[in-house]
Short mmCIF file of C-alpha atoms and ligand atoms in Angstrom, two decimals:
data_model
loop_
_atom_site.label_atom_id
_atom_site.label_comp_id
_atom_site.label_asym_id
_atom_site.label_seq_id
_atom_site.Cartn_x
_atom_site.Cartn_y
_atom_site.Cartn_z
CA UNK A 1 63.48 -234.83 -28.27
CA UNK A 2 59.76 -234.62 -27.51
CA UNK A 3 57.93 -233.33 -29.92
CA UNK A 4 56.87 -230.34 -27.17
CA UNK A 5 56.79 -226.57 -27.49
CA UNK A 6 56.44 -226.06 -23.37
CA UNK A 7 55.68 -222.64 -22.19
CA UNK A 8 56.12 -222.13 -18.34
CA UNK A 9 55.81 -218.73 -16.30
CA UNK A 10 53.93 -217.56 -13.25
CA UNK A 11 50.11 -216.29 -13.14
CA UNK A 12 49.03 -213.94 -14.98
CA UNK A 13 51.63 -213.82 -17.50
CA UNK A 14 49.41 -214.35 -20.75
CA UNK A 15 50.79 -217.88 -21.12
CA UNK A 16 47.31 -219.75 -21.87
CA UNK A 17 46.61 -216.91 -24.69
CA UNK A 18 50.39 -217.00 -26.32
CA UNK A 19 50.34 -220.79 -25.71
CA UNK A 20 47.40 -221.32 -27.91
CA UNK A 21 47.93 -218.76 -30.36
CA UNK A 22 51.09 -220.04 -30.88
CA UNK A 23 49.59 -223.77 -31.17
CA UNK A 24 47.49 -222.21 -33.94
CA UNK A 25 50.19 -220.77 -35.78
CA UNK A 26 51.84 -223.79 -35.80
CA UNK A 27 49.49 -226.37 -36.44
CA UNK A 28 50.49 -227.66 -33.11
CA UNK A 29 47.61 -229.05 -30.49
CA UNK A 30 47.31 -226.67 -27.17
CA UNK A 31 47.24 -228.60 -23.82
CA UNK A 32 46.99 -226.47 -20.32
CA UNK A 33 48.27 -228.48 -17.57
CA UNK A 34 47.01 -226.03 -14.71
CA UNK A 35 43.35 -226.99 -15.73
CA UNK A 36 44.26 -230.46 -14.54
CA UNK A 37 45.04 -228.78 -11.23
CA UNK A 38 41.83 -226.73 -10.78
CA UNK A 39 40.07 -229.57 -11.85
CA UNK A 40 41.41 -231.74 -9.02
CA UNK A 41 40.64 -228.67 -6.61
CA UNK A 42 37.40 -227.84 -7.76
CA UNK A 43 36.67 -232.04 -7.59
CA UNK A 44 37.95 -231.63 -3.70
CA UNK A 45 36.10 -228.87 -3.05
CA UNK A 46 32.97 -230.68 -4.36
CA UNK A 47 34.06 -233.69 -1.97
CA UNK A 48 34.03 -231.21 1.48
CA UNK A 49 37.92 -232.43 1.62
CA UNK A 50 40.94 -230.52 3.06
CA UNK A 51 43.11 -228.68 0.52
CA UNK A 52 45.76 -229.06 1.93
CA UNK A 53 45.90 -233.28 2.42
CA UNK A 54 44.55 -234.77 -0.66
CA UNK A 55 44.20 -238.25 -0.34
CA UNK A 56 46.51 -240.58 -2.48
CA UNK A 57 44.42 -242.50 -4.17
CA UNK A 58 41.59 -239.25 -4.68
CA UNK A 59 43.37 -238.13 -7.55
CA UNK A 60 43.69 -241.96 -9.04
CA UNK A 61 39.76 -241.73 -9.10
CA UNK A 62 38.86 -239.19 -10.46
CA UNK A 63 38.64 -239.78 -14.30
CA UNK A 64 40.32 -236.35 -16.07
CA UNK A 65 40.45 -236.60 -19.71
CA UNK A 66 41.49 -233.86 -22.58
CA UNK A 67 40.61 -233.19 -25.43
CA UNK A 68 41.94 -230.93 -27.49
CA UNK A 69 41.10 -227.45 -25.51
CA UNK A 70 38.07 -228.98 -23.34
CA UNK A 71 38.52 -230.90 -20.37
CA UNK A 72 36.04 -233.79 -18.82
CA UNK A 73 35.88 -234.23 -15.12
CA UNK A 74 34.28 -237.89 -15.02
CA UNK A 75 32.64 -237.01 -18.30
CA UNK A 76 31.42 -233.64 -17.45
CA UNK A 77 33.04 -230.76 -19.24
CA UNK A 78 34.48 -228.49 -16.89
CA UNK A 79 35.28 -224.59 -18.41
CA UNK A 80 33.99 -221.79 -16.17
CA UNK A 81 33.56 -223.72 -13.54
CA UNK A 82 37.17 -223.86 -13.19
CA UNK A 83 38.36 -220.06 -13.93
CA UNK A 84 37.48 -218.94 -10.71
CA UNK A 85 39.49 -217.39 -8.08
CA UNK A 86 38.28 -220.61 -5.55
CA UNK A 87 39.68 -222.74 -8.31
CA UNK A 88 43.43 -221.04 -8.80
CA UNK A 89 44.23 -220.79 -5.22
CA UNK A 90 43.03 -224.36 -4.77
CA UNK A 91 45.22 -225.41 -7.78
CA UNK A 92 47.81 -223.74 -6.29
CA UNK A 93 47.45 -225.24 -2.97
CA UNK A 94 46.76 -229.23 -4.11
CA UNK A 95 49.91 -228.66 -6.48
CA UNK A 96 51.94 -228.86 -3.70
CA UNK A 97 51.41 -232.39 -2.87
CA UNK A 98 53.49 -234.90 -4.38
CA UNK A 99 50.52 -237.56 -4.44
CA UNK A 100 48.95 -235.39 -6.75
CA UNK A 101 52.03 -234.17 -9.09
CA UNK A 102 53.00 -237.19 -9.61
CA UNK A 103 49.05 -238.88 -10.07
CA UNK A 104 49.12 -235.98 -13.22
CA UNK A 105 52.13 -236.35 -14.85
CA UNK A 106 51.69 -239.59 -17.07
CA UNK A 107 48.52 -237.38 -18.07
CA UNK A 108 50.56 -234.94 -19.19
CA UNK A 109 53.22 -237.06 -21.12
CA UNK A 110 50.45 -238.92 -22.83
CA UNK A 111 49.84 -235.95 -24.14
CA UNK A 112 52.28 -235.97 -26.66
CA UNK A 113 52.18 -239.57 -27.77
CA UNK A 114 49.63 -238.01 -30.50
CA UNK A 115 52.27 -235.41 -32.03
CA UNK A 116 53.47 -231.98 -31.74
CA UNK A 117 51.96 -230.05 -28.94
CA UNK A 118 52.69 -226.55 -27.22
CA UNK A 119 51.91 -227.19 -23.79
CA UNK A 120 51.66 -224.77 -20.89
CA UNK A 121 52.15 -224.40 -16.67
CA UNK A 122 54.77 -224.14 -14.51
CA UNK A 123 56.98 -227.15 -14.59
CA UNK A 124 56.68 -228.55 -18.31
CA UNK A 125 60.56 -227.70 -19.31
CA UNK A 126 61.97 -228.48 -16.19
CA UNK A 127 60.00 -231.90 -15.10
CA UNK A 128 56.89 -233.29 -17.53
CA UNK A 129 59.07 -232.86 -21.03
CA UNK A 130 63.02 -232.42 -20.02
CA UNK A 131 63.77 -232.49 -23.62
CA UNK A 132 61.35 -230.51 -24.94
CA UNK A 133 62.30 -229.01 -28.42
CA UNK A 134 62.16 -225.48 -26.97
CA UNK A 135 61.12 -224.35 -23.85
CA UNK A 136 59.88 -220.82 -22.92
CA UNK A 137 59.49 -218.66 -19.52
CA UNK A 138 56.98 -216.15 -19.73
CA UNK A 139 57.31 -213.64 -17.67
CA UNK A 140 55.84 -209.79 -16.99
CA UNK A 141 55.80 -207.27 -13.74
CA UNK A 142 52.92 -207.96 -10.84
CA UNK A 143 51.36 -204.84 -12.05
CA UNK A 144 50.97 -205.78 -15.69
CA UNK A 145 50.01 -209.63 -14.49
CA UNK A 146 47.59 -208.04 -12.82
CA UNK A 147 45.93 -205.68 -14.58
CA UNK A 148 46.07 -208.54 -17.08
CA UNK A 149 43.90 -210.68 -14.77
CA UNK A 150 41.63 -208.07 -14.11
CA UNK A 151 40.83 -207.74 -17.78
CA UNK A 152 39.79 -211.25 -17.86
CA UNK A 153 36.33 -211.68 -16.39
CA UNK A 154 36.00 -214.61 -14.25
CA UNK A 155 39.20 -214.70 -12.91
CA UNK A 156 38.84 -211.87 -10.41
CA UNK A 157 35.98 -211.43 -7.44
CA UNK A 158 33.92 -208.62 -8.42
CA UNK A 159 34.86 -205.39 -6.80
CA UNK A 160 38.62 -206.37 -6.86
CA UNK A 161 41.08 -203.84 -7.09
CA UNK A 162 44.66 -203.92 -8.42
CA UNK A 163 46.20 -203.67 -5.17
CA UNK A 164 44.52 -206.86 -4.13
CA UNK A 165 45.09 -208.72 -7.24
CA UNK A 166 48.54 -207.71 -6.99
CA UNK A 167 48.76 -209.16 -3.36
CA UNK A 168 47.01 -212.58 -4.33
CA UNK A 169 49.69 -212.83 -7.11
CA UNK A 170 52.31 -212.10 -4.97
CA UNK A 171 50.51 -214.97 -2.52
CA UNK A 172 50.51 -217.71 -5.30
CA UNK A 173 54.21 -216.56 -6.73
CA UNK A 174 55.59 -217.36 -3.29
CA UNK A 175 53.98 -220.66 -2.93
CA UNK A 176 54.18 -221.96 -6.08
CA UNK A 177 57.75 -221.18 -6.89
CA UNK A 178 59.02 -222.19 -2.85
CA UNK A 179 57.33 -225.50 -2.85
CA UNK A 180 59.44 -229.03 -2.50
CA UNK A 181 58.67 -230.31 -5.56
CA UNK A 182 58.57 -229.05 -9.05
CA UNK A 183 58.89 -225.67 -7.96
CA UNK A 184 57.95 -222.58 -10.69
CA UNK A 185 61.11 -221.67 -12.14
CA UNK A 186 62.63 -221.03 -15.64
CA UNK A 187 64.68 -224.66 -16.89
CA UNK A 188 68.27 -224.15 -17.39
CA UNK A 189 67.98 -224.41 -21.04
CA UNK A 190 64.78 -222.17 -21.19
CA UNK A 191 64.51 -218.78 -23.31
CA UNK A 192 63.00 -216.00 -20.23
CA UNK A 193 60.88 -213.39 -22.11
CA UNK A 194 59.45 -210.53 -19.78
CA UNK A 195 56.45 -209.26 -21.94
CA UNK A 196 55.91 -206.34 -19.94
CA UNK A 197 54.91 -203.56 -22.30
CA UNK A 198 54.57 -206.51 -25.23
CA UNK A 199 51.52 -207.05 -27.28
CA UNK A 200 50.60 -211.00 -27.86
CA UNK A 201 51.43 -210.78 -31.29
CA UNK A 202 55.09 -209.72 -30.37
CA UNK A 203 55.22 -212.75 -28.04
CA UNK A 204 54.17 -215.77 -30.31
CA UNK A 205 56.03 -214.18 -33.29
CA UNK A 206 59.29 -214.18 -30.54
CA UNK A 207 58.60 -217.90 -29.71
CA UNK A 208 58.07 -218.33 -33.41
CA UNK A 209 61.09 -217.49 -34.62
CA UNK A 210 63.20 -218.85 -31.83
CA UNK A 211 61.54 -222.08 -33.18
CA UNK A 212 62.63 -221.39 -36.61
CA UNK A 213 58.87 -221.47 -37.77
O1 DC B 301 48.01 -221.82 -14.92
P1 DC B 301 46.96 -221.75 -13.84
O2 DC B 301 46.84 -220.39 -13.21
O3 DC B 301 45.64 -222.29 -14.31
O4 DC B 301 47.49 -222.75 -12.68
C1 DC B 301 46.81 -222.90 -11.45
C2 DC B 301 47.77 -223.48 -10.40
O5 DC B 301 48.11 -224.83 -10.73
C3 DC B 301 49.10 -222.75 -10.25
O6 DC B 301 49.05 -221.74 -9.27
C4 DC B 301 50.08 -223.84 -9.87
C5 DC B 301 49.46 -225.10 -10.40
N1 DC B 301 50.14 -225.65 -11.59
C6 DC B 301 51.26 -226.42 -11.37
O7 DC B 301 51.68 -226.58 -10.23
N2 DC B 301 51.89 -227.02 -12.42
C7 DC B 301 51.45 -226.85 -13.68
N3 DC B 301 52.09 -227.45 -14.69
C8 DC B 301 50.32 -226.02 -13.93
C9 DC B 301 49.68 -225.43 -12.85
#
């Protein structure tokens, strides 16, 4: 068993604030893996490269460390600079690629090497930590994801309106849960929890208990 508490689920779906409430609770560290992606978009972007063909040995460069809740970008500290709307669909779009999957996973697994962790994004029960100790899929409607991202400043282009939110949602769901490899979907052994109409509090103290904690 790794000593993992991986929480997966689509956009939107309050992962990153569950995620590190619940690391709190627990004593655990917090790691969010799709800040590794935005941080290899927004390092793309920066290098005038295509999206959508990331070199192989790009990612290899680029020197991504965490700590604890920040993350340095060849020793810069990235934060807003990656919770923008550029950012997420360009995370969503370089995750495709197997080059760069597969350039972030030891990343990811090194993670744990240092103790308990509750880590979050899309493919952490199912590919990064297998035998996670429990493994969560958070879930909630397009509306409520959306009028959850709204309520997050940053993450949205000013002047946005549900129905567009909704759409660009919709837009990442599709491509993030259709691609080849390490597709978004719950593992087998995963507990779903739709938190549409929950509060936070309802969700960590959910994951809580499943844990036993
Ligand atoms: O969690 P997020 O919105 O910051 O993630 C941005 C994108 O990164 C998401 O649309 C897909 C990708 N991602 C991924 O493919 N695998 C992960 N473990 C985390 C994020």
């Amino acid at each position: 068993m790794s000593t993992v508490v991986a929480i997966d689920g689509p956009a939107g779906a309050g992962k990153s604030t569950v995620a590190r409430r619940l690391a709190e609770k627990l004593g655990f560290t917090y790691v969010n893996t799709g800040m590794l992606y935005r941080a290899v978009a927004y390092a793309a972007m920066r290098s005038g490269l295509d999206l959508e063909r990331i070199p192989e040995d790009f990612v290899a460069s680029l020197k991504l460390v965490q700590e604890g809740d920040s993350l340095f970008l060849d020793g810069e500290k990235l934060e807003a600079q990656l919770r923008t709307p550029q950012c997420a669909r360009g995370a969503s779009i370089v995750s495709k690629q197997p080059a760069v999957r597969s350039a972030l996973l030891e990343l990811q697994r090194d993670a744990a090497r240092k103790g308990w962790i509750v880590m979050e994004g899309r493919d952490i029960g199912t590919v990064v930590f297998p035998d996670a100790e429990g493994k969560f899929f958070i879930t909630a409607s397009v509306e409520e994801r959306a009028r959850r991202r709204l309520a997050q400043p940053g993450e949205v282009i000013g002047g946005a309106t549900l129905e567009k939110v909704m759409a660009e949602i919709r837009e990442r769901d599709l491509r993030d849960s259709t691609r080849e490899i390490a597709p978004l979907k719950p593992a087998p052994d995963a507990e779903v929890i739709d938190t549409t109409g929950m509060t936070i509090d309802e969700v960590v103290s959910a994951i809580a208990g499943a844990l036993g904690r």
